[in-house]
PDB file of C-alpha atoms in Angstrom:
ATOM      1  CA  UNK R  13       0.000   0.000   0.000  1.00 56.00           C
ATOM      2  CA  UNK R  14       2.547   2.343   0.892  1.00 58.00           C
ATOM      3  CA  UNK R  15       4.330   1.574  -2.584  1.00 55.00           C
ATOM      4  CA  UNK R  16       1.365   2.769  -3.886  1.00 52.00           C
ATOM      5  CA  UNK R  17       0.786   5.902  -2.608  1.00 50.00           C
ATOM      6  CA  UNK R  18       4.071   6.806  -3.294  1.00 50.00           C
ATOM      7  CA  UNK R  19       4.045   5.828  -6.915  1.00 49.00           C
ATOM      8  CA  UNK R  20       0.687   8.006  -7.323  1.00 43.00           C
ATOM      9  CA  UNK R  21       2.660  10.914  -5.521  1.00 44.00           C
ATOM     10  CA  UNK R  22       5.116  10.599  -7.756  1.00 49.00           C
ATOM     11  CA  UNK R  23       2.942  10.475 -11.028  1.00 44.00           C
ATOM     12  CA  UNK R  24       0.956  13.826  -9.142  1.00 42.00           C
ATOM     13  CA  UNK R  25       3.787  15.400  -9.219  1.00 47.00           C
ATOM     14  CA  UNK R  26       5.869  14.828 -12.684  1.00 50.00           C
ATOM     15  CA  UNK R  27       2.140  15.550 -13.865  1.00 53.00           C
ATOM     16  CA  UNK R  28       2.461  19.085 -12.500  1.00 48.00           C
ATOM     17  CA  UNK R  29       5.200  19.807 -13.955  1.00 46.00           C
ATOM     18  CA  UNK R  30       4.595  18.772 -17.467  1.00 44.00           C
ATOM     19  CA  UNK R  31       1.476  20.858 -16.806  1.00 45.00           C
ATOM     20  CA  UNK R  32       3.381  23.801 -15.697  1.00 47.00           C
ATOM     21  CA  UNK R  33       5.807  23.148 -18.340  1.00 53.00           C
ATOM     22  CA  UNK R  34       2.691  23.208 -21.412  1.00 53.00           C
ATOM     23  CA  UNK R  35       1.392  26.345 -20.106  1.00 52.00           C
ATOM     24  CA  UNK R  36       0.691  28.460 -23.687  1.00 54.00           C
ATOM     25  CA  UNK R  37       3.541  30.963 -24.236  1.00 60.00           C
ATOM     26  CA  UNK R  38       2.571  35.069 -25.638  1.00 59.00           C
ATOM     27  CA  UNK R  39       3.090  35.023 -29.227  1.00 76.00           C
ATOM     28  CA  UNK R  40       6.187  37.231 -30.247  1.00 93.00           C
ATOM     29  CA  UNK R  41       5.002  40.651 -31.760  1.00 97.00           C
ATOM     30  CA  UNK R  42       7.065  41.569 -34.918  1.00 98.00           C
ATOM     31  CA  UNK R  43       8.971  44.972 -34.633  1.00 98.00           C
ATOM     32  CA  UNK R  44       8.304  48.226 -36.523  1.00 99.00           C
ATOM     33  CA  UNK R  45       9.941  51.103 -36.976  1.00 99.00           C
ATOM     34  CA  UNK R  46       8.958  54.699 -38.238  1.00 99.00           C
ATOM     35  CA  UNK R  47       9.675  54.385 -41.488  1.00 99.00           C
ATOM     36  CA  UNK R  48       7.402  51.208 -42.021  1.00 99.00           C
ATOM     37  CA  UNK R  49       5.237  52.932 -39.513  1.00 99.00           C
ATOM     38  CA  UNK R  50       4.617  55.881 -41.899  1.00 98.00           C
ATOM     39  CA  UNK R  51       2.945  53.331 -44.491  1.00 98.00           C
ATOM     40  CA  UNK R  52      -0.302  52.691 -42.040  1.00 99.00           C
ATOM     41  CA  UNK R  53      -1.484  56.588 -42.665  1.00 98.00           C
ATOM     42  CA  UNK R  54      -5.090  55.347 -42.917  1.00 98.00           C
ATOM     43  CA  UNK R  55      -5.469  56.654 -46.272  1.00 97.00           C
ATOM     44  CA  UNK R  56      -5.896  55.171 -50.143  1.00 96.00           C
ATOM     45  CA  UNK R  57      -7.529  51.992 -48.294  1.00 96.00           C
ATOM     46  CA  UNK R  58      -3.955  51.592 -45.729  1.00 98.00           C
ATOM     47  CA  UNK R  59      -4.619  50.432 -42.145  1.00 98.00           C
ATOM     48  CA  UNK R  60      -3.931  53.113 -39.361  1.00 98.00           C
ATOM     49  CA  UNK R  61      -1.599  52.424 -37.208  1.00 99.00           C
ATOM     50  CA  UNK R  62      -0.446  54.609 -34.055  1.00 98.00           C
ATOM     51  CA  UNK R  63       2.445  54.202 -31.753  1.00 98.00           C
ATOM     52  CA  UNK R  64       2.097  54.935 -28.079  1.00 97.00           C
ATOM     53  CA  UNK R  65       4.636  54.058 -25.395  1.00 96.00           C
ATOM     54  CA  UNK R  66       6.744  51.200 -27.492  1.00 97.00           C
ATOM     55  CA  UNK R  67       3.594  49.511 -28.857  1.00 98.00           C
ATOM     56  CA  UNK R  68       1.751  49.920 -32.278  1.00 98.00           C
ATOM     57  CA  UNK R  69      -2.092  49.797 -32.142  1.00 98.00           C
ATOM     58  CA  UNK R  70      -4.712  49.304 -35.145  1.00 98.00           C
ATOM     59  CA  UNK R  71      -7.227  52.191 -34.932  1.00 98.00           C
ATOM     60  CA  UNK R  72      -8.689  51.548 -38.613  1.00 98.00           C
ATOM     61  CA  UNK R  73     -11.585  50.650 -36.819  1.00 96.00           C
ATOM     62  CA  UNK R  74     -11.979  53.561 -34.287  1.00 96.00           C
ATOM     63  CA  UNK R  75     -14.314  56.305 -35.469  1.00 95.00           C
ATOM     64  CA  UNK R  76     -12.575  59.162 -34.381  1.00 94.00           C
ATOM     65  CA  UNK R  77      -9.418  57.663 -36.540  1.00 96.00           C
ATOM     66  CA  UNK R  78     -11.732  57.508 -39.639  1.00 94.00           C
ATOM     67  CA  UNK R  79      -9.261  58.553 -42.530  1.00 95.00           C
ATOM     68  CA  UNK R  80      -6.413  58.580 -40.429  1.00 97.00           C
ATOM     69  CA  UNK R  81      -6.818  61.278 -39.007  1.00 94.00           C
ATOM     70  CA  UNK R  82      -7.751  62.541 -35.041  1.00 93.00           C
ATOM     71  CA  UNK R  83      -8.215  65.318 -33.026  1.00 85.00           C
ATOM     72  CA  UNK R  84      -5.556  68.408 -33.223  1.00 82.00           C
ATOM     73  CA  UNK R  85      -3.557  67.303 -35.830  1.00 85.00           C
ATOM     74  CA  UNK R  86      -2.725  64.538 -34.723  1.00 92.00           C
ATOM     75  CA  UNK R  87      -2.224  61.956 -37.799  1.00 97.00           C
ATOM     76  CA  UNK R  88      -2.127  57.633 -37.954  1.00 98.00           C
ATOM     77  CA  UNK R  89       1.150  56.053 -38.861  1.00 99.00           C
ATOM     78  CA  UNK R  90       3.160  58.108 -36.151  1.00 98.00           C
ATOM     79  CA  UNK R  91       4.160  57.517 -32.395  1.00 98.00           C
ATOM     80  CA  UNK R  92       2.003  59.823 -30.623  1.00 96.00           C
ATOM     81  CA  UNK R  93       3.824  59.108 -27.007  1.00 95.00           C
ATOM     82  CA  UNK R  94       4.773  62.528 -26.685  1.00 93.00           C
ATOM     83  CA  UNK R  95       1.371  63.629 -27.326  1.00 89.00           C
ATOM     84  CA  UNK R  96      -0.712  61.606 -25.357  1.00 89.00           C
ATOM     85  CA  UNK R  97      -0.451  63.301 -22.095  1.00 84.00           C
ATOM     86  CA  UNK R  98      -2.135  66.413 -24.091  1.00 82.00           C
ATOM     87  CA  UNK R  99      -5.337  64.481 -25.005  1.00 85.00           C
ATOM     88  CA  UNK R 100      -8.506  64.565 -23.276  1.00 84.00           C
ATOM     89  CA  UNK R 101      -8.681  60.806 -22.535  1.00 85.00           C
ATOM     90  CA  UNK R 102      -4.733  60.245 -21.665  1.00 86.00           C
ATOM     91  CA  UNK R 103      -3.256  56.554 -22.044  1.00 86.00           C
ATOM     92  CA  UNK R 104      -6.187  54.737 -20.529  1.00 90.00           C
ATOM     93  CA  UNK R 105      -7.757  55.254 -24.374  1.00 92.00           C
ATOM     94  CA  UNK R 106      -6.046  51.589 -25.161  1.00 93.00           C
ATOM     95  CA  UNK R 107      -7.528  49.556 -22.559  1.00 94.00           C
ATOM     96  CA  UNK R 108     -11.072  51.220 -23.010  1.00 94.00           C
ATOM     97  CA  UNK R 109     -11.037  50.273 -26.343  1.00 95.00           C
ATOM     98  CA  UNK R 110      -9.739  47.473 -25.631  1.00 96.00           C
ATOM     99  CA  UNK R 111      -6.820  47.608 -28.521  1.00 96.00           C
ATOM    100  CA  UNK R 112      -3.835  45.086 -28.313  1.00 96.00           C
ATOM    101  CA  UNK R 113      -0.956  45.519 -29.829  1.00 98.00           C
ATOM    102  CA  UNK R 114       0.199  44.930 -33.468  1.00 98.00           C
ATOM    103  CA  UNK R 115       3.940  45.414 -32.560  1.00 98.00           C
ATOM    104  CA  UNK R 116       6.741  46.889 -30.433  1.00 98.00           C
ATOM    105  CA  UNK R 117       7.652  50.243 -32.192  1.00 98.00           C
ATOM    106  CA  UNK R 118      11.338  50.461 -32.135  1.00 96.00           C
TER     107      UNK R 118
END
């Protein structure tokens, strides 16, 4: 009996660890710089694209990004970091709408 239960401990345990082991990994986001940036203007049919603090987010699909363009200027396919701190809504505009991002802006 005591063989047992220490062959089922056993199996408990080397079965955590493959389990811990399995867990799914975050897929790798591709890099993009500002020159490939520049080409996701939101115009001609192009996705927009913004960067904001070392990410790049999709706002083709935000109304107030319609065209590419925003509020004051401010224009899709550039990092707007330096800028966000001006805007009414701050940096807590990517987690209401819930965008996730397309890349690490380098």
């Amino acid at each position: 009996m005591q063989k047992i239960k220490i062959g089922l401990l056993g199996v408990l345990l080397s079965g955590g660890i493959l389990v811990a082991n399995a867990a799914p990994t975050t897929p790798q986001l591709p890099t993009m710089n500002a020159a490939t940036l520049k080409n996701y203007d939101g115009k001609d049919g192009h996705k927009a694209y913004v960067a904001l603090n070392g990410y790049v987010y999709d706002v083709s699909n935000v109304s107030a990004w319609k065209g590419g363009k925003h509020y004051k200027g401010m224009v899709a396919g550039t990092d707007l970091t330096s800028h966000i701190d001006e805007s009414p809504h701050g940096p807590n505009v990517v987690k209401q709408l819930k965008l996730k991002p397309v890349a690490i802006y380098k």
